Amino acid sequence: MRFGFVGDIVGKVGRGQVARYVKEAKQNYNLDFVVANGENASHGFGLGLKSIQELQDSGVDIFTGGNHTWDKREIVAFLGIENSNVLRPHNYPQGVVGSGLYRGAINNERFAVVNLMGHFGMPQCDNAFICANATIDALQNEGIKNIIVDFHAEATSEKRAMFMMLKGKIAAIFGTHTHIGTDDLEIFDGTFGVSDVGMSGARESVIGMECKEPIERFLTGIPSRLSVPESSGIPTLFQMIVCEICDGKCVEAFKLKAVDNGELEKTLVAK
Ligand SMILES: [Fe+2]
């Protein structure tokens, strides 16, 4: 099976990029499904009902989340659905609504998407590494080999450690949350990994947000409200990683990128 993974979608500009490119990528690269991190899709904070519908219409099949999952409380209705395609990190404590695990099938071949959240600079949650091992063991016992992980974490060391711990056991692990795409696309023991897929949204920004407020924050130390640039005709960025997996292993992976609404280009290939 072949799928696409879109990193953090930031606000209306990011949703516009998904609308512009995801269906095209699905068609041109024969993608069976697309996973996207949606926790910043609604004005930069959370994933609301209208954004879920809009992004599904644009071709996103499965949504992952992270520390901003709870910013739009209407998401709870989606999280509560059995085998929901809207995930929250799986390592929230037992009893928290929703799940970080989605099970699907393409041509009778089963796959699973697991969403985990790291620890450095993140809200308190259960140990992501212990949760990853337990969840993957359980999926393998069910006979599911094609396992895809979104590890939503701040520190590259945490992301790297998770990749090295899971290599050989899963098909792919995608880092999200830091919004800056890294060039370390690699395949080890049949497992694809990247520290961060990178965001889709406004390019002349600070991780998708209007520059003025974050710069002011760094100059003065005074907190201020962040906002997503809303104007049309601004510099934009779309980033997606395409992965081909077969019998639980990644056989090919590469990055697709489009700048300022230009052509979708293949920019990096995993080695
Ligand atoms: Fe995040």
XYZ file of C-alpha atoms and ligand atoms in Angstrom, residues 8 37 39-40 65-69 117 122 152-154 176-179, ligand 1:
19
model
C 0.953 20.027 10.904
C -1.764 16.077 11.674
C -4.250 19.867 15.632
C -3.412 23.355 14.292
C -3.306 15.237 17.000
C -1.110 16.328 19.884
C -0.931 18.989 22.583
C -3.524 21.176 20.787
C -6.047 18.363 20.369
C 3.006 12.489 22.189
C 4.512 18.808 26.443
C 4.166 14.456 18.119
C 7.178 15.734 20.057
C 9.385 18.775 20.575
C 5.386 16.228 13.914
C 4.868 19.346 16.115
C 7.999 21.437 15.428
C 6.631 22.474 11.994
Fe 1.792 20.387 18.542
